[in-house]
Amino acid sequence: MNTAFTRLLQINLPLIQAPMAGVSTPEMAAQVSNHGGLGSIAIGASTLEQAEQMIAKTRTLTSKPFNVNVFCHAPAQADPERQAAWMQHLAPYFTEFGIAPRTDLKEIYTSFLASPDMLTLLLDTRPAIVSFHFGLPPASTIDQLKAAGIRLIATATNLTEARAIEAAGLDAIVAQGFEAGGHRGIFDPEHDDAIGTFALIQILRAQTRLPIIASGGIMDGRGIAAALMLGASAAQLGTAYVPTTESIASAGYQALLLSPRAELTRITRAISGRDARGMVNRIISEVGQAAPAIVPDYPITYDAGKQLHAAALTQGSQEFGALWAGQAASLARAMDAAQLTQTLAAELKEALQSFSSRE
Ligand SMILES: Cc1cc2nc3c(=O)[nH]c(=O)nc-3n(C[C@H](O)[C@H](O)[C@H](O)COP(=O)(O)O)c2cc1C
């Protein structure tokens, strides 16, 4: 395959395994990269030490390019009143599981924007590609990463964000549609245009000049082919890789993804403090009914969400977990990351051939 994105990185397949904090692993990323795609590790929710280990581990498993993903959200502002109100909202659920929560909620991980050590780590280790989610870092950071020879990409959910990415001098745009599993990459958490992947690819293709990476609701090679037809240079698949052997998604989460439960997903702010799409469980359908105005900042809300999930898990319940999944989640297949990557490549080839033979 030869697209603007495969040329940029000298890789064989127009396929990125999405970075997925808490799910993707060095093993997953390396398998994808070793089979011609671009594997990704997500260090947005990691400590510096964990990030360092993940990068080093991936390096031992592949000599191919891989992507390292960071979160560029505005650092959380503590708001004791809002946090107390949120804990009060959650209190009946903790009572249900007979567990008293910690009420001193914390910002459980630090934004890349406030982590100079993380920047130093990237400059020292020089992964082939770094990707930004939830916004962009300042120009000085972008300049330093570019000067180190690192290719840069970022998520856009609308034309304004895509134009900002282009103006910042990045190499490609991840066009994340509303179908996508996990967190919306929106720059401003209060502003979401909710554009679908199909529309977004075409809009960005027409109005920007950078290679477009389609993301959201793509589960097989035919979906990748469709994205390429619309003008994308690659596709980034997240949910499809959640039930792979190399995933660290819990067994319960993976089992639900492979069950009829995967047929319905919804966006909620109640789990982490920012909008994200997952399979509907009680934290979405019940807790999420609260007025969003009382949700503490991301990721302070996540501290409460993770405590509640841990409490529910003591009774074997997945009803309060972050079961991130995209709208096409019911098409997920259980296999290992190498097999999935090879299957996607074969399906893509077949889809493109059958399309051109029909022409
Ligand atoms: C479990 C999960 C975790 C995710 N975590 C991240 C992340 O850490 N960084 C990121 O840029 N995107 C993350 N995403 C979003 C993906 O990059 C991508 O936009 C999305 O998976 C595409 O939609 P799909 O799941 O339908 O393939 C995550 C998605 C999922 C499903």
mmCIF file of C-alpha atoms and ligand atoms in Angstrom:
data_model
loop_
_atom_site.group_PDB
_atom_site.id
_atom_site.type_symbol
_atom_site.label_atom_id
_atom_site.label_comp_id
_atom_site.label_asym_id
_atom_site.label_seq_id
_atom_site.Cartn_x
_atom_site.Cartn_y
_atom_site.Cartn_z
ATOM 1 C CA MET A 1 0.000 0.000 0.000
ATOM 2 C CA ASN A 2 1.224 3.441 -0.863
ATOM 3 C CA THR A 3 -0.459 6.466 0.728
ATOM 4 C CA ALA A 4 0.777 9.816 2.030
ATOM 5 C CA PHE A 5 0.836 8.270 5.513
ATOM 6 C CA THR A 6 2.684 5.044 4.621
ATOM 7 C CA ARG A 7 5.240 7.177 2.746
ATOM 8 C CA LEU A 8 5.656 9.504 5.730
ATOM 9 C CA LEU A 9 6.712 6.621 7.992
ATOM 10 C CA GLN A 10 7.972 4.119 5.426
ATOM 11 C CA ILE A 11 5.496 1.487 6.612
ATOM 12 C CA ASN A 12 3.527 -1.081 4.584
ATOM 13 C CA LEU A 13 -0.038 -0.712 5.813
ATOM 14 C CA PRO A 14 -2.253 2.398 6.109
ATOM 15 C CA LEU A 15 -3.249 1.229 9.594
ATOM 16 C CA ILE A 16 -2.657 2.584 13.087
ATOM 17 C CA GLN A 17 -3.541 0.560 16.180
ATOM 18 C CA ALA A 18 -4.969 3.328 18.363
ATOM 19 C CA PRO A 19 -3.165 4.308 21.527
ATOM 20 C CA MET A 20 -5.451 3.185 24.376
ATOM 21 C CA ALA A 21 -4.468 4.118 27.917
ATOM 22 C CA GLY A 22 -5.155 1.152 30.188
ATOM 23 C CA VAL A 23 -5.667 -1.237 27.245
ATOM 24 C CA SER A 24 -2.833 -1.073 24.699
ATOM 25 C CA THR A 25 0.584 -2.506 25.576
ATOM 26 C CA PRO A 26 4.140 -2.598 24.210
ATOM 27 C CA GLU A 27 3.410 -6.179 23.105
ATOM 28 C CA MET A 28 0.326 -5.082 21.129
ATOM 29 C CA ALA A 29 2.088 -2.099 19.544
ATOM 30 C CA ALA A 30 5.133 -4.166 18.574
ATOM 31 C CA GLN A 31 3.028 -6.900 16.941
ATOM 32 C CA VAL A 32 1.165 -4.317 14.857
ATOM 33 C CA SER A 33 4.377 -2.553 13.826
ATOM 34 C CA ASN A 34 6.098 -5.871 13.069
ATOM 35 C CA HIS A 35 3.229 -6.764 10.731
ATOM 36 C CA GLY A 36 3.372 -3.583 8.689
ATOM 37 C CA GLY A 37 1.039 -1.204 10.543
ATOM 38 C CA LEU A 38 1.841 1.448 13.120
ATOM 39 C CA GLY A 39 1.516 0.255 16.715
ATOM 40 C CA SER A 40 0.873 2.787 19.471
ATOM 41 C CA ILE A 41 1.492 2.965 23.179
ATOM 42 C CA ALA A 42 -0.440 5.415 25.357
ATOM 43 C CA ILE A 43 1.439 7.162 28.146
ATOM 44 C CA GLY A 44 -1.186 9.835 28.872
ATOM 45 C CA ALA A 45 -2.206 8.235 32.170
ATOM 46 C CA SER A 46 1.261 6.934 33.095
ATOM 47 C CA THR A 47 3.948 8.078 35.488
ATOM 48 C CA LEU A 48 7.306 9.037 34.026
ATOM 49 C CA GLU A 49 8.781 5.703 35.124
ATOM 50 C CA GLN A 50 5.942 3.702 33.579
ATOM 51 C CA ALA A 51 6.255 5.678 30.341
ATOM 52 C CA GLU A 52 10.001 5.101 30.225
ATOM 53 C CA GLN A 53 9.514 1.371 30.753
ATOM 54 C CA MET A 54 6.810 1.145 28.073
ATOM 55 C CA ILE A 55 8.958 2.878 25.473
ATOM 56 C CA ALA A 56 11.999 0.745 26.353
ATOM 57 C CA LYS A 57 9.945 -2.460 26.283
ATOM 58 C CA THR A 58 8.426 -1.641 22.880
ATOM 59 C CA ARG A 59 11.936 -0.988 21.546
ATOM 60 C CA THR A 60 13.019 -4.467 22.628
ATOM 61 C CA LEU A 61 10.078 -6.007 20.732
ATOM 62 C CA THR A 62 10.257 -4.131 17.431
ATOM 63 C CA SER A 63 12.767 -2.254 15.333
ATOM 64 C CA LYS A 64 9.911 -0.703 13.312
ATOM 65 C CA PRO A 65 8.386 2.748 13.908
ATOM 66 C CA PHE A 66 5.792 3.059 16.684
ATOM 67 C CA ASN A 67 3.683 5.880 18.093
ATOM 68 C CA VAL A 68 3.754 7.306 21.631
ATOM 69 C CA ASN A 69 0.560 9.144 22.663
ATOM 70 C CA VAL A 70 0.172 11.906 25.274
ATOM 71 C CA PHE A 71 -2.801 13.887 26.646
ATOM 72 C CA CYS A 72 -2.783 17.679 26.179
ATOM 73 C CA HIS A 73 -5.785 18.681 28.297
ATOM 74 C CA ALA A 74 -5.790 21.808 30.450
ATOM 75 C CA PRO A 75 -4.500 20.739 33.887
ATOM 76 C CA ALA A 76 -7.382 20.057 36.289
ATOM 77 C CA GLN A 77 -8.540 22.767 38.684
ATOM 78 C CA ALA A 78 -9.455 21.459 42.118
ATOM 79 C CA ASP A 79 -12.927 22.601 43.209
ATOM 80 C CA PRO A 80 -13.726 21.215 46.681
ATOM 81 C CA GLU A 81 -17.386 22.216 46.511
ATOM 82 C CA ARG A 82 -18.010 20.574 43.139
ATOM 83 C CA GLN A 83 -16.056 17.499 44.226
ATOM 84 C CA ALA A 84 -18.061 17.180 47.446
ATOM 85 C CA ALA A 85 -21.317 17.503 45.468
ATOM 86 C CA TRP A 86 -20.142 14.805 43.060
ATOM 87 C CA MET A 87 -19.211 12.438 45.904
ATOM 88 C CA GLN A 88 -22.635 13.024 47.401
ATOM 89 C CA HIS A 89 -24.177 12.082 44.075
ATOM 90 C CA LEU A 90 -22.132 8.863 44.104
ATOM 91 C CA ALA A 91 -22.759 8.057 47.787
ATOM 92 C CA PRO A 92 -25.775 5.736 47.265
ATOM 93 C CA TYR A 93 -23.720 3.582 44.890
ATOM 94 C CA PHE A 94 -20.824 3.234 47.347
ATOM 95 C CA THR A 95 -23.417 2.360 50.033
ATOM 96 C CA GLU A 96 -24.808 -0.323 47.721
ATOM 97 C CA PHE A 97 -21.394 -1.998 47.738
ATOM 98 C CA GLY A 98 -20.811 -1.380 51.468
ATOM 99 C CA ILE A 99 -17.636 0.612 50.861
ATOM 100 C CA ALA A 100 -16.739 4.084 52.154
ATOM 101 C CA PRO A 101 -15.023 6.125 49.433
ATOM 102 C CA ARG A 102 -11.981 8.340 49.859
ATOM 103 C CA THR A 103 -13.402 11.831 49.511
ATOM 104 C CA ASP A 104 -10.131 13.710 48.861
ATOM 105 C CA LEU A 105 -10.295 13.321 45.081
ATOM 106 C CA LYS A 106 -7.038 13.790 43.208
ATOM 107 C CA GLU A 107 -5.838 14.635 39.714
ATOM 108 C CA ILE A 108 -4.732 11.046 39.171
ATOM 109 C CA TYR A 109 -2.367 11.844 36.294
ATOM 110 C CA THR A 110 -0.729 14.959 34.931
ATOM 111 C CA SER A 111 -1.335 16.593 31.562
ATOM 112 C CA PHE A 112 1.597 16.561 29.118
ATOM 113 C CA LEU A 113 1.237 20.364 29.196
ATOM 114 C CA ALA A 114 2.413 20.312 32.834
ATOM 115 C CA SER A 115 5.027 17.537 32.510
ATOM 116 C CA PRO A 116 8.392 18.891 31.387
ATOM 117 C CA ASP A 117 9.926 15.527 32.385
ATOM 118 C CA MET A 118 7.704 13.712 29.895
ATOM 119 C CA LEU A 119 8.917 16.047 27.134
ATOM 120 C CA THR A 120 12.517 15.331 28.117
ATOM 121 C CA LEU A 121 11.775 11.600 27.985
ATOM 122 C CA LEU A 122 10.397 11.917 24.453
ATOM 123 C CA LEU A 123 13.364 14.025 23.350
ATOM 124 C CA ASP A 124 15.778 11.482 24.850
ATOM 125 C CA THR A 125 14.080 8.362 23.486
ATOM 126 C CA ARG A 126 12.960 9.824 20.137
ATOM 127 C CA PRO A 127 10.085 7.545 19.118
ATOM 128 C CA ALA A 128 9.357 7.728 15.367
ATOM 129 C CA ILE A 129 6.024 9.392 16.049
ATOM 130 C CA VAL A 130 4.283 11.191 18.898
ATOM 131 C CA SER A 131 0.540 11.844 18.935
ATOM 132 C CA PHE A 132 -1.468 14.406 20.904
ATOM 133 C CA HIS A 133 -5.030 13.962 22.194
ATOM 134 C CA PHE A 134 -7.274 16.680 23.742
ATOM 135 C CA GLY A 135 -5.396 19.564 22.118
ATOM 136 C CA LEU A 136 -1.902 20.694 21.230
ATOM 137 C CA PRO A 137 1.174 21.566 23.281
ATOM 138 C CA PRO A 138 2.797 25.017 22.911
ATOM 139 C CA ALA A 139 4.836 25.865 19.793
ATOM 140 C CA SER A 140 8.123 25.590 21.714
ATOM 141 C CA THR A 141 7.357 21.939 22.571
ATOM 142 C CA ILE A 142 6.371 21.164 18.984
ATOM 143 C CA ASP A 143 9.580 22.800 17.733
ATOM 144 C CA GLN A 144 11.743 20.748 20.094
ATOM 145 C CA LEU A 145 10.063 17.461 19.141
ATOM 146 C CA LYS A 146 10.361 18.265 15.428
ATOM 147 C CA ALA A 147 14.011 19.238 15.823
ATOM 148 C CA ALA A 148 14.576 15.777 17.369
ATOM 149 C CA GLY A 149 13.271 14.235 14.122
ATOM 150 C CA ILE A 150 9.979 13.034 15.628
ATOM 151 C CA ARG A 151 6.882 13.023 13.383
ATOM 152 C CA LEU A 152 3.839 14.561 15.047
ATOM 153 C CA ILE A 153 0.115 13.895 14.709
ATOM 154 C CA ALA A 154 -2.926 15.059 16.681
ATOM 155 C CA THR A 155 -6.616 14.293 16.995
ATOM 156 C CA ALA A 156 -9.175 16.672 15.443
ATOM 157 C CA THR A 157 -12.938 16.300 15.768
ATOM 158 C CA ASN A 158 -13.849 19.302 13.578
ATOM 159 C CA LEU A 159 -12.401 21.676 10.995
ATOM 160 C CA THR A 160 -11.301 24.331 13.511
ATOM 161 C CA GLU A 161 -9.163 21.834 15.434
ATOM 162 C CA ALA A 162 -7.762 20.421 12.175
ATOM 163 C CA ARG A 163 -6.778 23.909 11.030
ATOM 164 C CA ALA A 164 -5.021 24.514 14.357
ATOM 165 C CA ILE A 165 -3.089 21.245 13.889
ATOM 166 C CA GLU A 166 -2.091 22.260 10.368
ATOM 167 C CA ALA A 167 -1.077 25.767 11.475
ATOM 168 C CA ALA A 168 1.054 24.259 14.264
ATOM 169 C CA GLY A 169 3.151 22.450 11.644
ATOM 170 C CA LEU A 170 2.243 18.844 12.459
ATOM 171 C CA ASP A 171 2.576 15.971 9.964
ATOM 172 C CA ALA A 172 -0.924 14.426 9.893
ATOM 173 C CA ILE A 173 -4.401 14.724 11.425
ATOM 174 C CA VAL A 174 -6.337 11.963 13.179
ATOM 175 C CA ALA A 175 -9.953 12.673 12.146
ATOM 176 C CA GLN A 176 -11.883 11.276 15.100
ATOM 177 C CA GLY A 177 -15.569 10.802 14.325
ATOM 178 C CA PHE A 178 -18.417 10.763 16.835
ATOM 179 C CA GLU A 179 -18.583 6.956 16.470
ATOM 180 C CA ALA A 180 -15.186 6.529 18.132
ATOM 181 C CA GLY A 181 -14.681 4.555 21.324
ATOM 182 C CA GLY A 182 -12.935 6.153 24.304
ATOM 183 C CA HIS A 183 -12.462 9.843 24.955
ATOM 184 C CA ARG A 184 -13.511 12.478 22.461
ATOM 185 C CA GLY A 185 -10.345 14.318 21.441
ATOM 186 C CA ILE A 186 -12.159 17.672 21.563
ATOM 187 C CA PHE A 187 -9.853 20.574 22.445
ATOM 188 C CA ASP A 188 -12.519 22.419 24.465
ATOM 189 C CA PRO A 189 -14.429 19.940 26.650
ATOM 190 C CA GLU A 190 -17.524 22.161 26.502
ATOM 191 C CA HIS A 191 -17.650 22.266 22.698
ATOM 192 C CA ASP A 192 -18.398 19.188 20.609
ATOM 193 C CA ASP A 193 -19.645 19.386 17.006
ATOM 194 C CA ALA A 194 -20.364 15.610 17.099
ATOM 195 C CA ILE A 195 -19.352 15.036 13.451
ATOM 196 C CA GLY A 196 -19.344 11.466 12.143
ATOM 197 C CA THR A 197 -16.195 9.867 10.683
ATOM 198 C CA PHE A 198 -17.557 9.795 7.099
ATOM 199 C CA ALA A 199 -18.351 13.513 7.053
ATOM 200 C CA LEU A 200 -15.188 14.504 8.920
ATOM 201 C CA ILE A 201 -12.796 12.726 6.532
ATOM 202 C CA GLN A 202 -14.353 14.478 3.549
ATOM 203 C CA ILE A 203 -14.444 17.914 5.187
ATOM 204 C CA LEU A 204 -10.805 17.722 6.304
ATOM 205 C CA ARG A 205 -9.703 16.304 2.975
ATOM 206 C CA ALA A 206 -11.318 19.251 1.178
ATOM 207 C CA GLN A 207 -10.217 21.997 3.577
ATOM 208 C CA THR A 208 -6.757 20.976 4.817
ATOM 209 C CA ARG A 209 -3.614 19.720 3.122
ATOM 210 C CA LEU A 210 -2.232 17.226 5.645
ATOM 211 C CA PRO A 211 -2.697 13.436 5.405
ATOM 212 C CA ILE A 212 -5.919 12.383 7.175
ATOM 213 C CA ILE A 213 -6.116 9.350 9.468
ATOM 214 C CA ALA A 214 -9.728 8.186 9.815
ATOM 215 C CA SER A 215 -10.782 7.065 13.284
ATOM 216 C CA GLY A 216 -14.105 5.930 14.698
ATOM 217 C CA GLY A 217 -16.327 2.951 13.941
ATOM 218 C CA ILE A 218 -13.833 1.138 11.668
ATOM 219 C CA MET A 219 -13.578 -2.552 12.544
ATOM 220 C CA ASP A 220 -12.451 -4.410 9.420
ATOM 221 C CA GLY A 221 -10.570 -4.090 6.119
ATOM 222 C CA ARG A 222 -13.672 -2.981 4.248
ATOM 223 C CA GLY A 223 -14.027 -0.090 6.673
ATOM 224 C CA ILE A 224 -10.405 0.890 6.102
ATOM 225 C CA ALA A 225 -10.968 0.710 2.331
ATOM 226 C CA ALA A 226 -14.026 2.961 2.661
ATOM 227 C CA ALA A 227 -11.993 5.524 4.612
ATOM 228 C CA LEU A 228 -9.276 5.465 1.930
ATOM 229 C CA MET A 229 -11.909 5.949 -0.798
ATOM 230 C CA LEU A 230 -13.146 9.052 1.001
ATOM 231 C CA GLY A 231 -9.674 10.530 1.009
ATOM 232 C CA ALA A 232 -8.043 9.253 4.192
ATOM 233 C CA SER A 233 -4.392 8.154 4.037
ATOM 234 C CA ALA A 234 -4.766 5.660 6.889
ATOM 235 C CA ALA A 235 -7.239 4.411 9.499
ATOM 236 C CA GLN A 236 -6.769 4.288 13.269
ATOM 237 C CA LEU A 237 -8.619 1.403 14.958
ATOM 238 C CA GLY A 238 -9.145 1.249 18.711
ATOM 239 C CA THR A 239 -12.071 -0.961 19.731
ATOM 240 C CA ALA A 240 -11.032 -3.660 17.239
ATOM 241 C CA TYR A 241 -7.794 -4.159 19.226
ATOM 242 C CA VAL A 242 -9.414 -4.209 22.699
ATOM 243 C CA PRO A 243 -10.106 -7.991 22.683
ATOM 244 C CA THR A 244 -6.670 -9.014 21.378
ATOM 245 C CA THR A 245 -4.442 -11.361 23.353
ATOM 246 C CA GLU A 246 -1.953 -8.548 24.062
ATOM 247 C CA SER A 247 -4.627 -6.233 25.517
ATOM 248 C CA ILE A 248 -4.666 -5.460 29.230
ATOM 249 C CA ALA A 249 -8.423 -4.752 29.186
ATOM 250 C CA SER A 250 -9.892 -6.882 31.999
ATOM 251 C CA ALA A 251 -11.397 -10.270 31.150
ATOM 252 C CA GLY A 252 -14.836 -8.954 32.153
ATOM 253 C CA TYR A 253 -14.579 -5.945 29.807
ATOM 254 C CA GLN A 254 -13.371 -8.133 26.923
ATOM 255 C CA ALA A 255 -16.186 -10.634 27.514
ATOM 256 C CA LEU A 256 -18.804 -7.851 27.388
ATOM 257 C CA LEU A 257 -17.285 -6.525 24.172
ATOM 258 C CA LEU A 258 -17.808 -9.938 22.596
ATOM 259 C CA SER A 259 -21.404 -10.155 23.879
ATOM 260 C CA PRO A 260 -24.680 -8.504 22.771
ATOM 261 C CA ARG A 261 -23.817 -5.732 25.253
ATOM 262 C CA ALA A 262 -21.521 -4.291 22.564
ATOM 263 C CA GLU A 263 -24.550 -3.379 20.453
ATOM 264 C CA LEU A 264 -25.198 -0.195 22.422
ATOM 265 C CA THR A 265 -22.700 2.526 23.272
ATOM 266 C CA ARG A 266 -23.192 6.026 24.589
ATOM 267 C CA ILE A 267 -21.119 9.075 25.459
ATOM 268 C CA THR A 268 -20.783 10.026 29.120
ATOM 269 C CA ARG A 269 -18.846 12.511 31.213
ATOM 270 C CA ALA A 270 -19.655 10.718 34.467
ATOM 271 C CA ILE A 271 -16.718 8.305 34.404
ATOM 272 C CA SER A 272 -13.703 10.576 33.919
ATOM 273 C CA GLY A 273 -14.925 14.184 33.734
ATOM 274 C CA ARG A 274 -14.586 14.383 29.929
ATOM 275 C CA ASP A 275 -16.894 12.987 27.278
ATOM 276 C CA ALA A 276 -16.061 9.432 26.262
ATOM 277 C CA ARG A 277 -17.949 6.613 24.531
ATOM 278 C CA GLY A 278 -18.435 3.212 26.099
ATOM 279 C CA MET A 279 -20.807 0.262 26.343
ATOM 280 C CA VAL A 280 -23.840 1.286 28.369
ATOM 281 C CA ASN A 281 -23.661 0.179 31.992
ATOM 282 C CA ARG A 282 -25.023 1.707 35.191
ATOM 283 C CA ILE A 283 -22.375 4.428 35.489
ATOM 284 C CA ILE A 284 -23.577 5.706 32.108
ATOM 285 C CA SER A 285 -27.319 5.061 32.402
ATOM 286 C CA GLU A 286 -27.753 5.981 36.090
ATOM 287 C CA VAL A 287 -24.809 8.045 37.409
ATOM 288 C CA GLY A 288 -24.499 9.880 34.089
ATOM 289 C CA GLN A 289 -28.017 11.257 34.370
ATOM 290 C CA ALA A 290 -26.682 13.887 36.816
ATOM 291 C CA ALA A 291 -26.403 17.464 35.609
ATOM 292 C CA PRO A 292 -22.954 17.731 33.959
ATOM 293 C CA ALA A 293 -22.407 21.054 35.755
ATOM 294 C CA ILE A 294 -21.512 19.209 38.932
ATOM 295 C CA VAL A 295 -18.927 16.893 37.370
ATOM 296 C CA PRO A 296 -15.415 17.773 38.603
ATOM 297 C CA ASP A 297 -12.603 18.405 36.105
ATOM 298 C CA TYR A 298 -10.961 15.598 34.147
ATOM 299 C CA PRO A 299 -9.290 13.474 35.482
ATOM 300 C CA ILE A 300 -10.394 14.273 39.068
ATOM 301 C CA THR A 301 -13.795 12.681 38.327
ATOM 302 C CA TYR A 302 -11.897 9.575 37.149
ATOM 303 C CA ASP A 303 -10.485 9.155 40.674
ATOM 304 C CA ALA A 304 -14.057 8.759 41.978
ATOM 305 C CA GLY A 305 -15.054 6.600 38.995
ATOM 306 C CA LYS A 306 -12.149 4.221 39.522
ATOM 307 C CA GLN A 307 -12.957 3.921 43.249
ATOM 308 C CA LEU A 308 -16.579 3.126 42.454
ATOM 309 C CA HIS A 309 -15.525 0.576 39.813
ATOM 310 C CA ALA A 310 -13.196 -1.085 42.340
ATOM 311 C CA ALA A 311 -16.051 -1.222 44.894
ATOM 312 C CA ALA A 312 -18.424 -2.781 42.340
ATOM 313 C CA LEU A 313 -15.763 -5.271 41.239
ATOM 314 C CA THR A 314 -15.632 -6.684 44.786
ATOM 315 C CA GLN A 315 -19.098 -8.056 43.913
ATOM 316 C CA GLY A 316 -18.057 -9.039 40.403
ATOM 317 C CA SER A 317 -19.972 -6.160 38.784
ATOM 318 C CA GLN A 318 -18.718 -4.351 35.653
ATOM 319 C CA GLU A 319 -21.570 -1.840 35.955
ATOM 320 C CA PHE A 320 -19.343 1.050 37.028
ATOM 321 C CA GLY A 321 -16.278 0.412 34.871
ATOM 322 C CA ALA A 322 -14.988 2.331 31.856
ATOM 323 C CA LEU A 323 -16.031 -0.094 29.104
ATOM 324 C CA TRP A 324 -14.785 2.144 26.284
ATOM 325 C CA ALA A 325 -16.019 1.048 22.879
ATOM 326 C CA GLY A 326 -16.981 2.607 19.547
ATOM 327 C CA GLN A 327 -20.364 2.412 17.851
ATOM 328 C CA ALA A 328 -19.350 -0.607 15.726
ATOM 329 C CA ALA A 329 -18.079 -2.529 18.772
ATOM 330 C CA SER A 330 -20.316 -5.524 18.108
ATOM 331 C CA LEU A 331 -18.040 -6.342 15.146
ATOM 332 C CA ALA A 332 -15.058 -6.937 17.475
ATOM 333 C CA ARG A 333 -13.182 -10.215 17.020
ATOM 334 C CA ALA A 334 -11.047 -12.074 19.542
ATOM 335 C CA MET A 335 -7.630 -12.850 18.112
ATOM 336 C CA ASP A 336 -4.046 -11.831 18.709
ATOM 337 C CA ALA A 337 -2.742 -8.482 17.477
ATOM 338 C CA ALA A 338 -0.615 -10.044 14.721
ATOM 339 C CA GLN A 339 -3.555 -12.096 13.433
ATOM 340 C CA LEU A 340 -5.883 -9.100 13.538
ATOM 341 C CA THR A 341 -3.374 -6.919 11.670
ATOM 342 C CA GLN A 342 -2.873 -9.607 9.010
ATOM 343 C CA THR A 343 -6.623 -10.161 8.725
ATOM 344 C CA LEU A 344 -7.237 -6.421 8.299
ATOM 345 C CA ALA A 345 -4.528 -6.272 5.613
ATOM 346 C CA ALA A 346 -6.046 -9.206 3.698
ATOM 347 C CA GLU A 347 -9.574 -7.779 3.991
ATOM 348 C CA LEU A 348 -8.373 -4.375 2.828
ATOM 349 C CA LYS A 349 -6.659 -5.866 -0.214
ATOM 350 C CA GLU A 350 -9.749 -7.882 -1.091
ATOM 351 C CA ALA A 351 -12.061 -4.885 -0.663
ATOM 352 C CA LEU A 352 -9.918 -2.681 -2.895
ATOM 353 C CA GLN A 353 -9.618 -5.429 -5.541
ATOM 354 C CA SER A 354 -13.304 -6.229 -5.601
ATOM 355 C CA PHE A 355 -14.092 -2.512 -5.854
ATOM 356 C CA SER A 356 -11.727 -1.960 -8.788
ATOM 357 C CA SER A 357 -12.962 -5.123 -10.601
ATOM 358 C CA ARG A 358 -16.527 -3.785 -10.312
ATOM 359 C CA GLU A 359 -15.547 -0.466 -11.902
HETATM 360 C C1 LIG B 1 -10.280 1.623 25.197
HETATM 361 C C2 LIG B 1 -9.915 2.874 24.458
HETATM 362 C C3 LIG B 1 -8.941 3.718 24.995
HETATM 363 C C4 LIG B 1 -8.552 4.855 24.281
HETATM 364 N N1 LIG B 1 -7.535 5.621 24.774
HETATM 365 C C5 LIG B 1 -6.994 6.596 23.988
HETATM 366 C C6 LIG B 1 -5.779 7.235 24.360
HETATM 367 O O1 LIG B 1 -5.182 6.932 25.398
HETATM 368 N N2 LIG B 1 -5.298 8.194 23.527
HETATM 369 C C7 LIG B 1 -5.912 8.519 22.341
HETATM 370 O O2 LIG B 1 -5.407 9.386 21.622
HETATM 371 N N3 LIG B 1 -7.057 7.920 21.969
HETATM 372 C C8 LIG B 1 -7.603 6.965 22.749
HETATM 373 N N4 LIG B 1 -8.747 6.309 22.342
HETATM 374 C C9 LIG B 1 -9.431 6.751 21.099
HETATM 375 C C10 LIG B 1 -8.774 6.130 19.861
HETATM 376 O O3 LIG B 1 -7.580 6.807 19.555
HETATM 377 C C11 LIG B 1 -9.666 6.193 18.623
HETATM 378 O O4 LIG B 1 -10.035 7.524 18.344
HETATM 379 C C12 LIG B 1 -10.914 5.333 18.700
HETATM 380 O O5 LIG B 1 -10.638 4.097 19.299
HETATM 381 C C13 LIG B 1 -11.476 5.105 17.309
HETATM 382 O O6 LIG B 1 -12.758 4.540 17.353
HETATM 383 P P1 LIG B 1 -13.011 2.953 17.409
HETATM 384 O O7 LIG B 1 -12.805 2.586 18.824
HETATM 385 O O8 LIG B 1 -14.427 2.830 16.943
HETATM 386 O O9 LIG B 1 -12.007 2.294 16.493
HETATM 387 C C14 LIG B 1 -9.174 5.182 23.050
HETATM 388 C C15 LIG B 1 -10.168 4.331 22.533
HETATM 389 C C16 LIG B 1 -10.532 3.189 23.210
HETATM 390 C C17 LIG B 1 -11.579 2.277 22.616
#
